[in-house]
PDB file of C-alpha atoms and ligand atoms in Angstrom:
ATOM      1  CA  MET A   1     274.095 -80.935 -55.409  1.00  0.00           C
ATOM      2  CA  THR A   2     276.326 -83.937 -56.023  1.00  0.00           C
ATOM      3  CA  ASP A   3     280.068 -83.496 -56.538  1.00  0.00           C
ATOM      4  CA  GLN A   4     279.488 -84.545 -60.112  1.00  0.00           C
ATOM      5  CA  THR A   5     277.278 -81.593 -60.982  1.00  0.00           C
ATOM      6  CA  VAL A   6     279.307 -78.670 -62.315  1.00  0.00           C
ATOM      7  CA  ILE A   7     276.387 -76.525 -63.505  1.00  0.00           C
ATOM      8  CA  ARG A   8     272.914 -76.584 -62.015  1.00  0.00           C
ATOM      9  CA  LEU A   9     270.013 -74.328 -63.003  1.00  0.00           C
ATOM     10  CA  GLU A  10     266.743 -74.664 -61.071  1.00  0.00           C
ATOM     11  CA  GLY A  11     263.661 -72.724 -62.055  1.00  0.00           C
ATOM     12  CA  VAL A  12     265.799 -70.037 -63.672  1.00  0.00           C
ATOM     13  CA  GLY A  13     264.126 -67.074 -65.310  1.00  0.00           C
ATOM     14  CA  LYS A  14     265.370 -63.861 -66.840  1.00  0.00           C
ATOM     15  CA  ALA A  15     263.484 -60.713 -67.713  1.00  0.00           C
ATOM     16  CA  TYR A  16     264.795 -57.503 -69.206  1.00  0.00           C
ATOM     17  CA  GLY A  17     262.384 -55.011 -67.665  1.00  0.00           C
ATOM     18  CA  SER A  18     258.944 -56.295 -68.582  1.00  0.00           C
ATOM     19  CA  PHE A  19     260.345 -58.488 -71.386  1.00  0.00           C
ATOM     20  CA  ARG A  20     260.590 -62.073 -70.141  1.00  0.00           C
ATOM     21  CA  VAL A  21     263.204 -64.018 -72.099  1.00  0.00           C
ATOM     22  CA  LEU A  22     263.386 -67.216 -70.062  1.00  0.00           C
ATOM     23  CA  SER A  23     261.430 -68.895 -67.315  1.00  0.00           C
ATOM     24  CA  GLY A  24     261.476 -72.216 -65.499  1.00  0.00           C
ATOM     25  CA  ILE A  25     264.841 -73.376 -66.873  1.00  0.00           C
ATOM     26  CA  ASP A  26     266.051 -76.568 -65.191  1.00  0.00           C
ATOM     27  CA  MET A  27     269.290 -78.021 -66.473  1.00  0.00           C
ATOM     28  CA  GLN A  28     272.475 -79.638 -65.254  1.00  0.00           C
ATOM     29  CA  VAL A  29     275.903 -80.322 -66.653  1.00  0.00           C
ATOM     30  CA  HIS A  30     277.891 -83.086 -64.984  1.00  0.00           C
ATOM     31  CA  LYS A  31     281.627 -83.372 -64.509  1.00  0.00           C
ATOM     32  CA  GLY A  32     283.380 -84.522 -67.682  1.00  0.00           C
ATOM     33  CA  GLU A  33     280.347 -84.002 -69.920  1.00  0.00           C
ATOM     34  CA  ILE A  34     280.267 -82.087 -73.184  1.00  0.00           C
ATOM     35  CA  VAL A  35     276.798 -80.553 -73.528  1.00  0.00           C
ATOM     36  CA  ALA A  36     275.480 -78.597 -76.517  1.00  0.00           C
ATOM     37  CA  LEU A  37     272.949 -75.817 -76.028  1.00  0.00           C
ATOM     38  CA  LEU A  38     270.851 -75.244 -79.127  1.00  0.00           C
ATOM     39  CA  GLY A  39     267.918 -73.044 -80.000  1.00  0.00           C
ATOM     40  CA  GLN A  40     266.681 -70.718 -82.681  1.00  0.00           C
ATOM     41  CA  THR A  41     267.859 -67.128 -82.653  1.00  0.00           C
ATOM     42  CA  GLY A  42     266.472 -65.264 -79.654  1.00  0.00           C
ATOM     43  CA  ALA A  43     265.779 -68.464 -77.680  1.00  0.00           C
ATOM     44  CA  GLY A  44     268.013 -67.200 -74.881  1.00  0.00           C
ATOM     45  CA  LYS A  45     271.176 -69.286 -75.334  1.00  0.00           C
ATOM     46  CA  SER A  46     273.586 -66.393 -74.779  1.00  0.00           C
ATOM     47  CA  THR A  47     271.494 -65.196 -71.852  1.00  0.00           C
ATOM     48  CA  VAL A  48     271.883 -68.624 -70.218  1.00  0.00           C
ATOM     49  CA  MET A  49     275.642 -68.557 -70.878  1.00  0.00           C
ATOM     50  CA  ASN A  50     275.967 -65.029 -69.482  1.00  0.00           C
ATOM     51  CA  MET A  51     274.116 -66.058 -66.312  1.00  0.00           C
ATOM     52  CA  ILE A  52     276.384 -69.113 -65.938  1.00  0.00           C
ATOM     53  CA  MET A  53     279.419 -66.855 -66.409  1.00  0.00           C
ATOM     54  CA  GLY A  54     277.973 -64.496 -63.815  1.00  0.00           C
ATOM     55  CA  THR A  55     277.969 -61.465 -66.083  1.00  0.00           C
ATOM     56  CA  GLN A  56     274.145 -61.339 -65.890  1.00  0.00           C
ATOM     57  CA  GLU A  57     271.936 -62.092 -62.905  1.00  0.00           C
ATOM     58  CA  ALA A  58     268.939 -64.423 -63.061  1.00  0.00           C
ATOM     59  CA  THR A  59     265.695 -62.739 -62.087  1.00  0.00           C
ATOM     60  CA  GLU A  60     264.251 -66.042 -60.784  1.00  0.00           C
ATOM     61  CA  GLY A  61     265.588 -69.370 -59.598  1.00  0.00           C
ATOM     62  CA  THR A  62     268.987 -70.666 -58.579  1.00  0.00           C
ATOM     63  CA  ILE A  63     272.223 -71.090 -60.516  1.00  0.00           C
ATOM     64  CA  ARG A  64     275.242 -72.917 -59.134  1.00  0.00           C
ATOM     65  CA  VAL A  65     278.563 -73.361 -60.913  1.00  0.00           C
ATOM     66  CA  ALA A  66     281.064 -75.570 -59.091  1.00  0.00           C
ATOM     67  CA  GLY A  67     278.866 -75.001 -56.040  1.00  0.00           C
ATOM     68  CA  HIS A  68     278.905 -71.188 -56.242  1.00  0.00           C
ATOM     69  CA  ASP A  69     276.443 -68.525 -57.295  1.00  0.00           C
ATOM     70  CA  PRO A  70     278.283 -67.198 -60.372  1.00  0.00           C
ATOM     71  CA  HIS A  71     276.875 -63.664 -60.057  1.00  0.00           C
ATOM     72  CA  ALA A  72     277.078 -63.126 -56.299  1.00  0.00           C
ATOM     73  CA  GLU A  73     280.351 -65.036 -55.926  1.00  0.00           C
ATOM     74  CA  PHE A  74     281.996 -64.002 -59.190  1.00  0.00           C
ATOM     75  CA  ALA A  75     285.497 -63.924 -57.659  1.00  0.00           C
ATOM     76  CA  ARG A  76     285.197 -67.493 -56.325  1.00  0.00           C
ATOM     77  CA  LEU A  77     285.040 -68.796 -59.890  1.00  0.00           C
ATOM     78  CA  ARG A  78     288.208 -67.074 -61.105  1.00  0.00           C
ATOM     79  CA  GLY A  79     290.385 -69.691 -62.767  1.00  0.00           C
ATOM     80  CA  LYS A  80     287.655 -72.340 -62.512  1.00  0.00           C
ATOM     81  CA  LEU A  81     285.720 -71.195 -65.531  1.00  0.00           C
ATOM     82  CA  ALA A  82     287.079 -70.366 -68.980  1.00  0.00           C
ATOM     83  CA  VAL A  83     285.236 -68.936 -71.951  1.00  0.00           C
ATOM     84  CA  SER A  84     285.831 -68.869 -75.695  1.00  0.00           C
ATOM     85  CA  PHE A  85     283.635 -66.818 -78.015  1.00  0.00           C
ATOM     86  CA  GLN A  86     282.642 -66.659 -81.675  1.00  0.00           C
ATOM     87  CA  THR A  87     285.550 -64.347 -82.445  1.00  0.00           C
ATOM     88  CA  ASP A  88     288.952 -65.253 -81.039  1.00  0.00           C
ATOM     89  CA  ARG A  89     289.377 -61.991 -79.059  1.00  0.00           C
ATOM     90  CA  LEU A  90     293.160 -62.289 -79.175  1.00  0.00           C
ATOM     91  CA  LEU A  91     295.236 -59.220 -78.394  1.00  0.00           C
ATOM     92  CA  PRO A  92     296.896 -58.282 -81.719  1.00  0.00           C
ATOM     93  CA  TRP A  93     300.062 -56.938 -80.105  1.00  0.00           C
ATOM     94  CA  ARG A  94     300.790 -60.196 -78.261  1.00  0.00           C
ATOM     95  CA  THR A  95     302.110 -63.390 -79.852  1.00  0.00           C
ATOM     96  CA  ALA A  96     300.167 -66.662 -79.623  1.00  0.00           C
ATOM     97  CA  VAL A  97     302.051 -67.784 -76.519  1.00  0.00           C
ATOM     98  CA  GLU A  98     301.762 -64.327 -74.935  1.00  0.00           C
ATOM     99  CA  ASN A  99     297.998 -64.369 -75.535  1.00  0.00           C
ATOM    100  CA  CYS A 100     297.810 -67.821 -74.010  1.00  0.00           C
ATOM    101  CA  GLU A 101     299.746 -67.026 -70.869  1.00  0.00           C
ATOM    102  CA  LEU A 102     297.851 -63.812 -70.137  1.00  0.00           C
ATOM    103  CA  GLY A 103     295.168 -65.488 -68.001  1.00  0.00           C
ATOM    104  CA  LEU A 104     297.848 -67.336 -66.045  1.00  0.00           C
ATOM    105  CA  LEU A 105     299.750 -64.125 -65.338  1.00  0.00           C
ATOM    106  CA  ILE A 106     296.509 -62.495 -64.153  1.00  0.00           C
ATOM    107  CA  LEU A 107     296.096 -65.482 -61.812  1.00  0.00           C
ATOM    108  CA  LYS A 108     299.619 -64.690 -60.553  1.00  0.00           C
ATOM    109  CA  ILE A 109     301.204 -67.889 -61.863  1.00  0.00           C
ATOM    110  CA  PRO A 110     305.017 -67.278 -62.016  1.00  0.00           C
ATOM    111  CA  ALA A 111     306.163 -66.221 -65.510  1.00  0.00           C
ATOM    112  CA  ALA A 112     308.315 -69.296 -66.223  1.00  0.00           C
ATOM    113  CA  GLU A 113     305.492 -71.673 -65.236  1.00  0.00           C
ATOM    114  CA  ALA A 114     302.947 -69.626 -67.230  1.00  0.00           C
ATOM    115  CA  ARG A 115     305.153 -69.828 -70.335  1.00  0.00           C
ATOM    116  CA  LYS A 116     305.605 -73.581 -69.900  1.00  0.00           C
ATOM    117  CA  ARG A 117     301.867 -74.198 -69.513  1.00  0.00           C
ATOM    118  CA  ALA A 118     300.990 -71.940 -72.452  1.00  0.00           C
ATOM    119  CA  LEU A 119     303.455 -73.776 -74.723  1.00  0.00           C
ATOM    120  CA  THR A 120     302.107 -77.145 -73.557  1.00  0.00           C
ATOM    121  CA  TRP A 121     298.530 -76.177 -74.394  1.00  0.00           C
ATOM    122  CA  LEU A 122     299.495 -74.684 -77.756  1.00  0.00           C
ATOM    123  CA  SER A 123     301.079 -78.033 -78.539  1.00  0.00           C
ATOM    124  CA  ARG A 124     297.959 -79.924 -77.392  1.00  0.00           C
ATOM    125  CA  VAL A 125     295.833 -77.919 -79.827  1.00  0.00           C
ATOM    126  CA  LYS A 126     298.384 -78.710 -82.568  1.00  0.00           C
ATOM    127  CA  LEU A 127     300.012 -75.307 -82.753  1.00  0.00           C
ATOM    128  CA  ASP A 128     303.628 -76.339 -82.286  1.00  0.00           C
ATOM    129  CA  GLY A 129     305.728 -73.846 -84.157  1.00  0.00           C
ATOM    130  CA  ALA A 130     303.175 -71.030 -84.038  1.00  0.00           C
ATOM    131  CA  ALA A 131     303.898 -69.832 -80.504  1.00  0.00           C
ATOM    132  CA  ASP A 132     305.842 -66.747 -81.562  1.00  0.00           C
ATOM    133  CA  LYS A 133     303.507 -65.683 -84.326  1.00  0.00           C
ATOM    134  CA  TYR A 134     301.186 -62.692 -83.959  1.00  0.00           C
ATOM    135  CA  PRO A 135     297.445 -63.176 -84.538  1.00  0.00           C
ATOM    136  CA  HIS A 136     297.606 -61.472 -87.972  1.00  0.00           C
ATOM    137  CA  GLU A 137     300.140 -64.110 -89.068  1.00  0.00           C
ATOM    138  CA  LEU A 138     297.735 -66.963 -88.261  1.00  0.00           C
ATOM    139  CA  SER A 139     294.696 -68.340 -90.111  1.00  0.00           C
ATOM    140  CA  GLY A 140     291.216 -68.017 -88.587  1.00  0.00           C
ATOM    141  CA  GLY A 141     291.297 -71.653 -87.492  1.00  0.00           C
ATOM    142  CA  MET A 142     294.736 -71.223 -85.911  1.00  0.00           C
ATOM    143  CA  ARG A 143     293.597 -68.099 -84.060  1.00  0.00           C
ATOM    144  CA  GLN A 144     290.604 -70.001 -82.708  1.00  0.00           C
ATOM    145  CA  ARG A 145     292.982 -72.769 -81.579  1.00  0.00           C
ATOM    146  CA  VAL A 146     295.015 -70.158 -79.674  1.00  0.00           C
ATOM    147  CA  SER A 147     291.789 -68.948 -78.089  1.00  0.00           C
ATOM    148  CA  LEU A 148     290.918 -72.514 -77.027  1.00  0.00           C
ATOM    149  CA  ALA A 149     294.445 -73.116 -75.674  1.00  0.00           C
ATOM    150  CA  ARG A 150     294.158 -69.850 -73.727  1.00  0.00           C
ATOM    151  CA  ALA A 151     290.849 -71.037 -72.260  1.00  0.00           C
ATOM    152  CA  LEU A 152     292.213 -74.461 -71.304  1.00  0.00           C
ATOM    153  CA  CYS A 153     295.630 -73.492 -69.954  1.00  0.00           C
ATOM    154  CA  VAL A 154     294.241 -72.018 -66.733  1.00  0.00           C
ATOM    155  CA  ASP A 155     293.136 -75.604 -65.986  1.00  0.00           C
ATOM    156  CA  PRO A 156     289.477 -74.644 -65.597  1.00  0.00           C
ATOM    157  CA  GLU A 157     286.812 -76.960 -64.200  1.00  0.00           C
ATOM    158  CA  LEU A 158     284.419 -75.722 -66.832  1.00  0.00           C
ATOM    159  CA  VAL A 159     284.843 -74.455 -70.391  1.00  0.00           C
ATOM    160  CA  LEU A 160     282.059 -72.416 -71.963  1.00  0.00           C
ATOM    161  CA  LEU A 161     282.060 -71.944 -75.726  1.00  0.00           C
ATOM    162  CA  ASP A 162     279.697 -69.508 -77.419  1.00  0.00           C
ATOM    163  CA  GLU A 163     279.588 -70.272 -81.161  1.00  0.00           C
ATOM    164  CA  SER A 164     283.376 -70.719 -81.112  1.00  0.00           C
ATOM    165  CA  PHE A 165     283.503 -72.672 -84.373  1.00  0.00           C
ATOM    166  CA  SER A 166     280.770 -70.919 -86.314  1.00  0.00           C
ATOM    167  CA  GLN A 167     282.827 -68.348 -88.200  1.00  0.00           C
ATOM    168  CA  LEU A 168     285.195 -70.894 -89.699  1.00  0.00           C
ATOM    169  CA  ASP A 169     284.780 -72.701 -92.991  1.00  0.00           C
ATOM    170  CA  HIS A 170     283.222 -76.148 -92.802  1.00  0.00           C
ATOM    171  CA  VAL A 171     286.423 -78.207 -93.037  1.00  0.00           C
ATOM    172  CA  THR A 172     288.433 -76.069 -90.603  1.00  0.00           C
ATOM    173  CA  SER A 173     285.528 -75.992 -88.182  1.00  0.00           C
ATOM    174  CA  ARG A 174     285.072 -79.766 -88.313  1.00  0.00           C
ATOM    175  CA  THR A 175     288.766 -80.524 -87.691  1.00  0.00           C
ATOM    176  CA  LEU A 176     288.901 -78.033 -84.855  1.00  0.00           C
ATOM    177  CA  ARG A 177     285.736 -79.450 -83.230  1.00  0.00           C
ATOM    178  CA  GLN A 178     287.131 -82.974 -83.397  1.00  0.00           C
ATOM    179  CA  ASP A 179     290.494 -81.908 -81.957  1.00  0.00           C
ATOM    180  CA  PHE A 180     288.847 -79.828 -79.259  1.00  0.00           C
ATOM    181  CA  ALA A 181     286.465 -82.633 -78.229  1.00  0.00           C
ATOM    182  CA  ALA A 182     289.413 -85.063 -78.077  1.00  0.00           C
ATOM    183  CA  VAL A 183     291.412 -82.696 -75.845  1.00  0.00           C
ATOM    184  CA  VAL A 184     288.408 -82.010 -73.589  1.00  0.00           C
ATOM    185  CA  ARG A 185     287.801 -85.727 -73.160  1.00  0.00           C
ATOM    186  CA  GLU A 186     291.466 -86.575 -72.652  1.00  0.00           C
ATOM    187  CA  TYR A 187     291.888 -83.959 -69.914  1.00  0.00           C
ATOM    188  CA  LYS A 188     288.439 -84.675 -68.436  1.00  0.00           C
ATOM    189  CA  LYS A 189     287.167 -81.126 -68.720  1.00  0.00           C
ATOM    190  CA  THR A 190     283.514 -80.206 -68.539  1.00  0.00           C
ATOM    191  CA  CYS A 191     282.169 -78.193 -71.456  1.00  0.00           C
ATOM    192  CA  LEU A 192     278.937 -76.406 -72.301  1.00  0.00           C
ATOM    193  CA  PHE A 193     278.820 -74.991 -75.801  1.00  0.00           C
ATOM    194  CA  VAL A 194     276.311 -72.933 -77.705  1.00  0.00           C
ATOM    195  CA  THR A 195     275.804 -73.625 -81.357  1.00  0.00           C
ATOM    196  CA  HIS A 196     273.091 -73.134 -83.936  1.00  0.00           C
ATOM    197  CA  ARG A 197     274.480 -75.978 -86.052  1.00  0.00           C
ATOM    198  CA  ILE A 198     272.777 -79.270 -85.236  1.00  0.00           C
ATOM    199  CA  ASP A 199     275.543 -81.303 -86.913  1.00  0.00           C
ATOM    200  CA  ASP A 200     278.165 -79.728 -84.636  1.00  0.00           C
ATOM    201  CA  ALA A 201     276.124 -80.663 -81.605  1.00  0.00           C
ATOM    202  CA  ILE A 202     275.596 -84.276 -82.663  1.00  0.00           C
ATOM    203  CA  GLU A 203     279.248 -84.654 -83.564  1.00  0.00           C
ATOM    204  CA  MET A 204     280.718 -83.247 -80.342  1.00  0.00           C
ATOM    205  CA  ALA A 205     278.253 -83.527 -77.496  1.00  0.00           C
ATOM    206  CA  ASP A 206     277.355 -86.215 -74.965  1.00  0.00           C
ATOM    207  CA  ARG A 207     274.002 -84.494 -74.551  1.00  0.00           C
ATOM    208  CA  VAL A 208     272.006 -81.825 -76.368  1.00  0.00           C
ATOM    209  CA  ILE A 209     269.661 -79.337 -74.731  1.00  0.00           C
ATOM    210  CA  VAL A 210     267.301 -77.354 -76.944  1.00  0.00           C
ATOM    211  CA  LEU A 211     265.865 -74.073 -75.694  1.00  0.00           C
ATOM    212  CA  ARG A 212     262.673 -72.682 -77.139  1.00  0.00           C
ATOM    213  CA  PRO A 213     261.327 -69.181 -76.541  1.00  0.00           C
ATOM    214  CA  LYS A 214     258.591 -69.141 -73.880  1.00  0.00           C
ATOM    215  CA  VAL A 215     259.027 -72.915 -73.336  1.00  0.00           C
ATOM    216  CA  GLY A 216     262.518 -73.152 -71.870  1.00  0.00           C
ATOM    217  CA  VAL A 217     264.162 -76.551 -72.157  1.00  0.00           C
ATOM    218  CA  ALA A 218     262.131 -78.162 -74.938  1.00  0.00           C
ATOM    219  CA  LEU A 219     264.291 -81.198 -75.673  1.00  0.00           C
ATOM    220  CA  GLU A 220     267.125 -82.991 -73.943  1.00  0.00           C
ATOM    221  CA  GLU A 221     268.775 -86.099 -75.395  1.00  0.00           C
ATOM    222  CA  SER A 222     271.934 -88.079 -74.776  1.00  0.00           C
ATOM    223  CA  ILE A 223     274.257 -88.950 -77.634  1.00  0.00           C
ATOM    224  CA  ASP A 224     276.876 -91.669 -77.819  1.00  0.00           C
ATOM    225  CA  ASP A 225     279.271 -93.059 -80.394  1.00  0.00           C
ATOM    226  CA  THR A 226     276.803 -95.790 -81.374  1.00  0.00           C
ATOM    227  CA  LEU A 227     274.252 -93.162 -82.401  1.00  0.00           C
ATOM    228  CA  ARG A 228     276.938 -91.069 -84.133  1.00  0.00           C
ATOM    229  CA  ALA A 229     278.056 -94.096 -86.161  1.00  0.00           C
ATOM    230  CA  ASP A 230     274.514 -94.944 -87.282  1.00  0.00           C
ATOM    231  CA  PRO A 231     273.376 -92.540 -90.046  1.00  0.00           C
ATOM    232  CA  ALA A 232     269.696 -93.447 -89.553  1.00  0.00           C
ATOM    233  CA  GLN A 233     269.754 -92.767 -85.814  1.00  0.00           C
ATOM    234  CA  ALA A 234     271.805 -89.591 -86.270  1.00  0.00           C
ATOM    235  CA  ALA A 235     269.401 -88.347 -88.970  1.00  0.00           C
ATOM    236  CA  ALA A 236     266.391 -89.081 -86.752  1.00  0.00           C
ATOM    237  CA  LEU A 237     267.930 -87.103 -83.876  1.00  0.00           C
ATOM    238  CA  HIS A 238     268.796 -84.285 -86.283  1.00  0.00           C
ATOM    239  CA  GLY A 239     265.147 -84.224 -87.340  1.00  0.00           C
ATOM    240  CA  ARG A 240     263.853 -84.137 -83.754  1.00  0.00           C
ATOM    241  CA  ILE A 241     266.189 -81.279 -82.862  1.00  0.00           C
ATOM    242  CA  ALA A 242     265.308 -79.323 -86.021  1.00  0.00           C
ATOM    243  CA  ALA A 243     261.576 -79.783 -85.421  1.00  0.00           C
ATOM    244  CA  CYS A 244     261.985 -78.665 -81.837  1.00  0.00           C
ATOM    245  CA  MET A 245     264.001 -75.594 -82.816  1.00  0.00           C
ATOM    246  CA  ASP A 246     261.360 -74.727 -85.386  1.00  0.00           C
ATOM    247  CA  GLY A 247     258.690 -74.914 -82.725  1.00  0.00           C
ATOM    248  CA  ASP A 248     257.000 -78.174 -83.653  1.00  0.00           C
ATOM    249  CA  PRO A 249     256.157 -80.569 -80.841  1.00  0.00           C
ATOM    250  CA  ALA A 250     259.250 -82.603 -79.958  1.00  0.00           C
TER     251      ALA A 250
HETATM  252  N1  ATP B 301     270.444 -56.656 -72.624  1.00  0.00           N
HETATM  253  C1  ATP B 301     269.262 -56.963 -73.177  1.00  0.00           C
HETATM  254  N2  ATP B 301     268.202 -56.149 -73.065  1.00  0.00           N
HETATM  255  C2  ATP B 301     267.006 -56.476 -73.603  1.00  0.00           C
HETATM  256  N3  ATP B 301     266.756 -57.612 -74.291  1.00  0.00           N
HETATM  257  C3  ATP B 301     267.777 -58.450 -74.446  1.00  0.00           C
HETATM  258  C4  ATP B 301     269.082 -58.185 -73.911  1.00  0.00           C
HETATM  259  N4  ATP B 301     269.888 -59.234 -74.215  1.00  0.00           N
HETATM  260  C5  ATP B 301     269.127 -60.103 -74.914  1.00  0.00           C
HETATM  261  N5  ATP B 301     267.874 -59.639 -75.056  1.00  0.00           N
HETATM  262  C6  ATP B 301     266.764 -60.323 -75.741  1.00  0.00           C
HETATM  263  O1  ATP B 301     266.628 -61.590 -75.141  1.00  0.00           O
HETATM  264  C7  ATP B 301     266.291 -62.568 -76.116  1.00  0.00           C
HETATM  265  C8  ATP B 301     267.279 -63.704 -76.040  1.00  0.00           C
HETATM  266  O2  ATP B 301     268.534 -63.220 -76.481  1.00  0.00           O
HETATM  267  P1  ATP B 301     269.817 -64.154 -76.539  1.00  0.00           P
HETATM  268  O3  ATP B 301     270.926 -63.353 -77.132  1.00  0.00           O
HETATM  269  O4  ATP B 301     270.039 -64.774 -75.223  1.00  0.00           O
HETATM  270  O5  ATP B 301     269.326 -65.275 -77.571  1.00  0.00           O
HETATM  271  P2  ATP B 301     270.174 -66.338 -78.386  1.00  0.00           P
HETATM  272  O6  ATP B 301     269.407 -67.600 -78.334  1.00  0.00           O
HETATM  273  O7  ATP B 301     271.570 -66.364 -77.885  1.00  0.00           O
HETATM  274  O8  ATP B 301     270.120 -65.745 -79.842  1.00  0.00           O
HETATM  275  P3  ATP B 301     271.204 -65.787 -81.038  1.00  0.00           P
HETATM  276  O9  ATP B 301     271.282 -67.202 -81.507  1.00  0.00           O
HETATM  277  O10 ATP B 301     270.617 -64.881 -82.064  1.00  0.00           O
HETATM  278  O11 ATP B 301     272.503 -65.279 -80.477  1.00  0.00           O
HETATM  279  C9  ATP B 301     266.265 -61.859 -77.460  1.00  0.00           C
HETATM  280  O12 ATP B 301     264.920 -61.551 -77.758  1.00  0.00           O
HETATM  281  C10 ATP B 301     267.069 -60.614 -77.206  1.00  0.00           C
HETATM  282  O13 ATP B 301     266.639 -59.557 -78.023  1.00  0.00           O
END
């Protein structure tokens, strides 16, 4: 593994009893990359994320995250890996800043430093002024921003997002994606995100990986700003991804 590889999967398979969900998955995410993981429902996207998080064990192959086996060496990845899910999972009895600093306090960062870092990250996700509000006082988009600030303020090497923008309306989701991608790039974080929306992937990612049931990685393509700015190229990539997700030859 090179120093630049944050996630590496080699020949990874997963079976639930006799039900094989994934086999032969080879994929890598490099330092500073934003990679989108796409696939139709049931393709195994969440299973891949859970194995990378270490909450599920692969039944075949090798997984390394920042050089560690995420399942066997779960504790070694504490503070290096942060996750944000489809729902914000904020604690309703804690304010935005208190939600944010929770992970830091668990990592035994002194309270004053934790508060400072939490406020800094709330500001970076454009939530100045909302620090003392409770989740029920915030909009869905604002709550998801708190969740992203909470993920980023532990200064993780890797951020995993599982459909983090999918429950928001189109405009809110788009603004949040753009702001999040800008912050991730500015602070040189590495990010793997699951989405079922092809447009989200093309807009945010440096690379897309499409999983297909029984096939594994069915398509992998790099994306850059030149492609994003060219409607014809972006539409062609959209078509290739859609065809692949639908099961047509890529
Ligand atoms: N704990 C489990 N036990 C048995 N089967 C499971 C379990 N978890 C997932 N599966 C099955 O594995 C397959 C892949 O599920 P997974 O949730 O990883 O897919 P996905 O691509 O994330 O789907 P979606 O987009 O609908 O969330 C599905 O057929 C699912 O039913």
